[in-house]
CSV table of C-alpha atoms and ligand atoms in Angstrom, one decimal:
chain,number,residue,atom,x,y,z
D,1195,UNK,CA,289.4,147.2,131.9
D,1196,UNK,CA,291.8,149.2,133.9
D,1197,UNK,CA,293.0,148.3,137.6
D,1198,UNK,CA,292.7,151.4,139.8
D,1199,UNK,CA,295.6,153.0,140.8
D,1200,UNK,CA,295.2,154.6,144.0
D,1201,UNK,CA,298.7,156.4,145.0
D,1202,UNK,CA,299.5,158.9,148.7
D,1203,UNK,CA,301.7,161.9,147.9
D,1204,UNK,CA,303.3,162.7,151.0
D,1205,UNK,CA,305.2,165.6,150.2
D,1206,UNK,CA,307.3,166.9,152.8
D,1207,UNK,CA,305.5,164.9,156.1
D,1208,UNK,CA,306.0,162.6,158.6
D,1209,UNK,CA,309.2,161.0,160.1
D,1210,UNK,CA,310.1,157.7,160.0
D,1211,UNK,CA,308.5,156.8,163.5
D,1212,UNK,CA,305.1,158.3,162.0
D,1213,UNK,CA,305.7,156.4,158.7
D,1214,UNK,CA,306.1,153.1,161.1
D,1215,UNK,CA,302.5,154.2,163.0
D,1216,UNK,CA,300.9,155.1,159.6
D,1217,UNK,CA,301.2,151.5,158.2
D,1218,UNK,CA,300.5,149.7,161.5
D,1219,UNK,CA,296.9,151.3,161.4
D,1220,UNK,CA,296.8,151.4,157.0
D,1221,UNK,CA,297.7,148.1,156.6
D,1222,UNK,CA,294.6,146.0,158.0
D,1223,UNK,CA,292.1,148.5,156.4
D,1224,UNK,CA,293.3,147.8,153.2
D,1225,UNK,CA,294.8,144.0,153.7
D,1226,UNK,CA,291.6,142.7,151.6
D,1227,UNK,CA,291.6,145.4,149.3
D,1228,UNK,CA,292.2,144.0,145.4
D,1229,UNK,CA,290.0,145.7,143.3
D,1230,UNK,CA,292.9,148.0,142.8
D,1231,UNK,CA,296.6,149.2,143.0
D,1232,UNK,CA,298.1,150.9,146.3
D,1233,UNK,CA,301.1,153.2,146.2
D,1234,UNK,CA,302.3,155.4,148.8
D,1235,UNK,CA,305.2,158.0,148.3
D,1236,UNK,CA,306.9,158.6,151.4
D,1237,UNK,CA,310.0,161.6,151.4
D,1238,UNK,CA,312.8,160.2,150.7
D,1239,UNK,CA,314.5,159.4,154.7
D,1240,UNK,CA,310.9,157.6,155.2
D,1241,UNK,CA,311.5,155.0,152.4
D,1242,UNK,CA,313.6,152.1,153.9
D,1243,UNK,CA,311.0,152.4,156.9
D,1244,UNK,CA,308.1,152.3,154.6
D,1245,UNK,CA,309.5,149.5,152.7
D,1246,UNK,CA,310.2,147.6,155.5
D,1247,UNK,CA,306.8,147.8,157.0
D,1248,UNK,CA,305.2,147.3,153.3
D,1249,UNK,CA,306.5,144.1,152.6
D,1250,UNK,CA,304.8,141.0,151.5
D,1251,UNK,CA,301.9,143.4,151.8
D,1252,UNK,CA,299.5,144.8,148.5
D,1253,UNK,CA,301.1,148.3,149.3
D,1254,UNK,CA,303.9,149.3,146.9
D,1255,UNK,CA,306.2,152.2,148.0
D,1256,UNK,CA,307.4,154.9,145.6
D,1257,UNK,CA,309.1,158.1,145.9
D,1258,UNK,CA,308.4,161.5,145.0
D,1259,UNK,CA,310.9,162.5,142.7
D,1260,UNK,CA,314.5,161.5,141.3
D,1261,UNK,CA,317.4,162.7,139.4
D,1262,UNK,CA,317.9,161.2,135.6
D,1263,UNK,CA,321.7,160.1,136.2
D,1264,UNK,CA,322.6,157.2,138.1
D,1265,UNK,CA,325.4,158.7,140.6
D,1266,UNK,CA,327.8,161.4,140.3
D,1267,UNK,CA,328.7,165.3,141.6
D,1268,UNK,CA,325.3,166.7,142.2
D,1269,UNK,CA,324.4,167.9,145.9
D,1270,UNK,CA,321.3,167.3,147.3
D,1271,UNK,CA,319.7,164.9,144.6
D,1272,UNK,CA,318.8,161.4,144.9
D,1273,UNK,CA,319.0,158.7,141.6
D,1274,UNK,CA,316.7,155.7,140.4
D,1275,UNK,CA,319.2,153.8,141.1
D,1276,UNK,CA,319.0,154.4,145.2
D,1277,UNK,CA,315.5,154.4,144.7
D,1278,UNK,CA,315.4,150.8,143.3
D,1279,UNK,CA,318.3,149.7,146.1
D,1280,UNK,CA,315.9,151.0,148.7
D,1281,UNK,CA,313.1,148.9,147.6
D,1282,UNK,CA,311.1,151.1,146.1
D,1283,UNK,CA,309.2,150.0,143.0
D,1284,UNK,CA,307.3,153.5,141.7
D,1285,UNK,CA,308.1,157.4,141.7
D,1286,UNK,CA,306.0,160.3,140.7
D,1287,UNK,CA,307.7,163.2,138.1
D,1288,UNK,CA,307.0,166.6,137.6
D,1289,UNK,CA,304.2,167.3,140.2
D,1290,UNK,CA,303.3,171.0,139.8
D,1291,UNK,CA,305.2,171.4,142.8
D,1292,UNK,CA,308.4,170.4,141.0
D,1293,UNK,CA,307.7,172.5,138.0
D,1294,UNK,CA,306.6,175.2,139.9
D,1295,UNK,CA,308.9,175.7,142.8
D,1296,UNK,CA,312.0,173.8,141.2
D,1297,UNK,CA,311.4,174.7,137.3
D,1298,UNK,CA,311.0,171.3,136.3
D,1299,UNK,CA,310.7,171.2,132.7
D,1300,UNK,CA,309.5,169.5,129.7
D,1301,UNK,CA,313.1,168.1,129.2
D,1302,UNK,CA,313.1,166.9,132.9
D,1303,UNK,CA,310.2,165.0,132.6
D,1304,UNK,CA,311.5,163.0,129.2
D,1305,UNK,CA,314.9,162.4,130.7
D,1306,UNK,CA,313.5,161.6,134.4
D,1307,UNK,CA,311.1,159.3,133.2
D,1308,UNK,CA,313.3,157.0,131.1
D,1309,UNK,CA,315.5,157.2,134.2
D,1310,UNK,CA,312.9,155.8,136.0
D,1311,UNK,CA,312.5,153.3,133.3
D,1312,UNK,CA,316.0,152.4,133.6
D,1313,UNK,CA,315.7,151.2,137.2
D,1314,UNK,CA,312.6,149.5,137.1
D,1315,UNK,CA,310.6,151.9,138.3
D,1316,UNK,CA,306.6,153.1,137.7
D,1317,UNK,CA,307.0,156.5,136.8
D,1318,UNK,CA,303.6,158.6,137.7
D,1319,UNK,CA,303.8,161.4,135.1
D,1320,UNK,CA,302.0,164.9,136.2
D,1321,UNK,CA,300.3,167.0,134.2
D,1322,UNK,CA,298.0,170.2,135.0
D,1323,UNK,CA,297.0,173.4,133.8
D,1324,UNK,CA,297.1,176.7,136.3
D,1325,UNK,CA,294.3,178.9,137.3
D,1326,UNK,CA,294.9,181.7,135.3
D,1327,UNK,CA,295.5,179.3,132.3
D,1328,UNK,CA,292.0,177.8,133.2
D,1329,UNK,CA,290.6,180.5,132.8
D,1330,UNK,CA,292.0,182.3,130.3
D,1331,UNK,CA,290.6,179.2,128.0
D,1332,UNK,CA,294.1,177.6,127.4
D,1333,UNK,CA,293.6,174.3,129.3
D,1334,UNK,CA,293.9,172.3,126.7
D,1335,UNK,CA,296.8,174.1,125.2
D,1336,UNK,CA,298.8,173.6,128.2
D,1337,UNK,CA,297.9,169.7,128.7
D,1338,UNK,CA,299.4,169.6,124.7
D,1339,UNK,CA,302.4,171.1,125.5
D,1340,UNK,CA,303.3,169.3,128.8
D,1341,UNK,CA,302.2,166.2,126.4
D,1342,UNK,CA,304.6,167.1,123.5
D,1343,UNK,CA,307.3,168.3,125.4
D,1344,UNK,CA,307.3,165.7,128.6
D,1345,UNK,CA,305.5,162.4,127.1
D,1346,UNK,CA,305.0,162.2,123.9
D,1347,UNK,CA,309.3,161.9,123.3
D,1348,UNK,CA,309.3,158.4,125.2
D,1349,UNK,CA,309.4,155.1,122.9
D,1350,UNK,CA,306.2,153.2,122.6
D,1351,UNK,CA,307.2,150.4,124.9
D,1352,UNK,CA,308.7,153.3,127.1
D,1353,UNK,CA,305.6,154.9,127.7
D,1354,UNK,CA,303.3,151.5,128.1
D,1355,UNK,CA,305.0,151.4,131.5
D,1356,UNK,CA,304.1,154.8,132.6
D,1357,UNK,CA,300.6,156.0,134.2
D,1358,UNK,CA,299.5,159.7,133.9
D,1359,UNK,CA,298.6,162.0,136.4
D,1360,UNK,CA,296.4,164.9,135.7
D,1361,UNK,CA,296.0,167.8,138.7
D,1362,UNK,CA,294.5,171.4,137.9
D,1363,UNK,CA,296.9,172.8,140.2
D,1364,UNK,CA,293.9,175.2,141.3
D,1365,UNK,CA,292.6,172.0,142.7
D,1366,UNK,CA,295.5,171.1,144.9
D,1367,UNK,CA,295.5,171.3,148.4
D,1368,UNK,CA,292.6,174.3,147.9
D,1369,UNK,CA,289.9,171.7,148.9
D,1370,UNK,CA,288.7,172.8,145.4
D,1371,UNK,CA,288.0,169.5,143.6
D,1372,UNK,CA,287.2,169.7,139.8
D,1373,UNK,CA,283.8,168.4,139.1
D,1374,UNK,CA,283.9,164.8,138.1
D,1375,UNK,CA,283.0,166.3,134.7
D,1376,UNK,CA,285.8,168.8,133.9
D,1377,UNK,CA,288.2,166.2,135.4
D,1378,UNK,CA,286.6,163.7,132.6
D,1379,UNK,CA,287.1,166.1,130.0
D,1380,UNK,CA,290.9,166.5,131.0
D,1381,UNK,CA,291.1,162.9,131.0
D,1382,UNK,CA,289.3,162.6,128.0
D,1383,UNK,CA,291.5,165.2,126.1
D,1384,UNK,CA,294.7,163.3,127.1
D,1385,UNK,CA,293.8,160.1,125.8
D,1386,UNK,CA,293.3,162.0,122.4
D,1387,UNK,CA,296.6,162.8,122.3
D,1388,UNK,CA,298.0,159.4,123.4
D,1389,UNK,CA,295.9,158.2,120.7
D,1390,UNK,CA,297.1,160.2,118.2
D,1391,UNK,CA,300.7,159.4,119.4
D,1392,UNK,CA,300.8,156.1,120.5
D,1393,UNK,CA,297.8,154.4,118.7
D,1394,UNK,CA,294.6,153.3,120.2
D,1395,UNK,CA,295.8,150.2,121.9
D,1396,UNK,CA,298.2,152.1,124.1
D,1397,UNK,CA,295.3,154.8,124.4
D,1398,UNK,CA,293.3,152.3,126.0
D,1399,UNK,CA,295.4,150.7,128.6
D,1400,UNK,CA,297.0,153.7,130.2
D,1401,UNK,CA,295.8,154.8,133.6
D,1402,UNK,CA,295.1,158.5,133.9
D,1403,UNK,CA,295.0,159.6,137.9
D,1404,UNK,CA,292.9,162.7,139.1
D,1405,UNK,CA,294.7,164.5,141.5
D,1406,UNK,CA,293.5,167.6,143.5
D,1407,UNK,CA,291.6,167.7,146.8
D,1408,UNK,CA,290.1,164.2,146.4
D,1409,UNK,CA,288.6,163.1,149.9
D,1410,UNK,CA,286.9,160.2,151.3
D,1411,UNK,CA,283.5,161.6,150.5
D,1412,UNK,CA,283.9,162.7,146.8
D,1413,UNK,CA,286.3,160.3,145.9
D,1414,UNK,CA,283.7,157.8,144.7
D,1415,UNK,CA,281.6,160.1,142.1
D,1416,UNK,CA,284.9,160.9,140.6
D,1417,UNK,CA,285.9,157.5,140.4
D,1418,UNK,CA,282.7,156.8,138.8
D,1419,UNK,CA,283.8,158.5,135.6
D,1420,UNK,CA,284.9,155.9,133.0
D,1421,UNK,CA,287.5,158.2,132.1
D,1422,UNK,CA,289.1,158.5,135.8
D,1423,UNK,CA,291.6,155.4,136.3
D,1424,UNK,CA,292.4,155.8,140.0
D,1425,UNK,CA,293.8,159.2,142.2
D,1426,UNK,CA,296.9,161.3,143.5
D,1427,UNK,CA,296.1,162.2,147.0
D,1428,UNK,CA,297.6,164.3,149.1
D,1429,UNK,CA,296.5,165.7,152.5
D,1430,UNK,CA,293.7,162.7,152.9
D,1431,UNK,CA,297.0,160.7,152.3
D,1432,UNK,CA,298.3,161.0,155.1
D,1433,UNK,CA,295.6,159.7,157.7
D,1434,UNK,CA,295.4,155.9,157.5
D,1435,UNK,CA,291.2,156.1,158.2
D,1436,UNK,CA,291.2,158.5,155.4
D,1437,UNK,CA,293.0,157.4,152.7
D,1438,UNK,CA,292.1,153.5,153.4
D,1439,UNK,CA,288.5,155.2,152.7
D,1440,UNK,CA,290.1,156.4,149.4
D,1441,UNK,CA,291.4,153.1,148.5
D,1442,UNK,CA,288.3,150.9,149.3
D,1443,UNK,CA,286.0,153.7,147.2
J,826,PGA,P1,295.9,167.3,147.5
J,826,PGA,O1,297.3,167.1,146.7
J,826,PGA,O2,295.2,166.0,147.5
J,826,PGA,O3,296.4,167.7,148.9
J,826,PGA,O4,295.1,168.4,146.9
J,826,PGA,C1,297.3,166.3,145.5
J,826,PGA,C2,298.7,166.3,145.0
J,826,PGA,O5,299.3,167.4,145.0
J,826,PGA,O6,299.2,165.3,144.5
């Protein structure tokens, strides 16, 4: 059986006095809470606040992105290697945001994800197929190709450490959840290709996230779905009443 994985994507909110009040009132709701795994991603100023307020707690702390190398002469980016100094023990790569705004690529994701790897961190590995490409019929053409390209690179014991994330970006932050059953069919259609690529063993143990306008009140039918391993919220992230909701599905 696979733990539930229930991770907050922040994006870019709150400051580190809201981080501070978010825990104080997240913390209790979920202190009893071990049916599954909590991660929250915090931008990066928020971190050594959120770490700090996380600690000895069953709330991990991850970030949203990072940069493959470990230091060096690039403005602006921040490396595994801060992240793990900070305390933080997962990050999330190649959210659509990233690809889309940033042109994140295929080549990103491999050499961002051993990065992460490298400094001990969970990577959360997006993947997620655009309107147009929904409905033009080439959904499952696009979750190959961001498998190929992104995933299917790593080493075997490289990607036993990673979880995957899938989010039909029409179903983010459009309050347009996919049905429990087209989200089961992604799911469904990825672990075919880790199969293929990585052999049924590693097939059956990786989580595979849902991401995409999950809520309190449909979170549970999704996570009924054998195939759905746990979620990648963000708005209902960033209320502590709704997201513990989330969590204690
Ligand atoms: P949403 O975002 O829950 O606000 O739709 C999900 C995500 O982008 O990770």
């Amino acid at each position: 059986m696979r733990k539930p994985l229930m991770a907050g994507n922040w994006k870019m909110y709150k400051t580190p006095a809201e981080t501070h009040a978010f825990f104080e009132a997240f913390k209790p709701k979920v202190a009893d809470a071990a049916h599954c795994d909590i991660v929250i991603c915090p931008p990066f100023p928020d971190l050594p606040a959120a770490v700090k307020e996380t600690d000895g707690s069953n709330v991990a702390i991850g970030a949203q992105n990072l940069h493959w190398g470990r230091e060096g002469a690039v403005t602006g980016e921040v490396s595994g290697h801060m992240l793990q100094a900070v305390g933080c023990t997962w990050v999330i790569i190649a959210h659509s945001e990233r690809r889309q705004y940033f042109g994140e690529t295929e080549a990103d994701v491999v050499r961002k994800t051993q990065a992460a790897l490298e400094y001990s961190l969970n990577p959360i590995v997006c993947v997620g197929e655009r309107l147009e490409e929904r409905e033009s019929g080439r959904t499952e053409d696009v979750l190959a190709e961001q498998f190929d390209g992104g995933i299917a690179p790593l080493e075997p014991e490289q990607f036993a450490k990673i979880s995957i994330a899938y989010e039909p970006v029409w179903a983010i932050g459009t309050g347009k959840t996919a049905t429990p059953e087209i989200a089961a069919a992604a799911h469904a259609f990825i672990r075919g290709k880790v199969a293929a690529k990585f052999g049924a063993e590693a097939a059956e143990a990786v989580r595979i996230l849902y991401g995409g306008s999950v809520k309190p009140d449909n979170v549970k039918r999704l996570m009924s779905e054998e195939e759905i391993d746990g979620a990648l919220v963000g708005g209902a992230s960033l209320d502590p009443n709704s997201f513990a909701a989330i969590v204690r599905f």
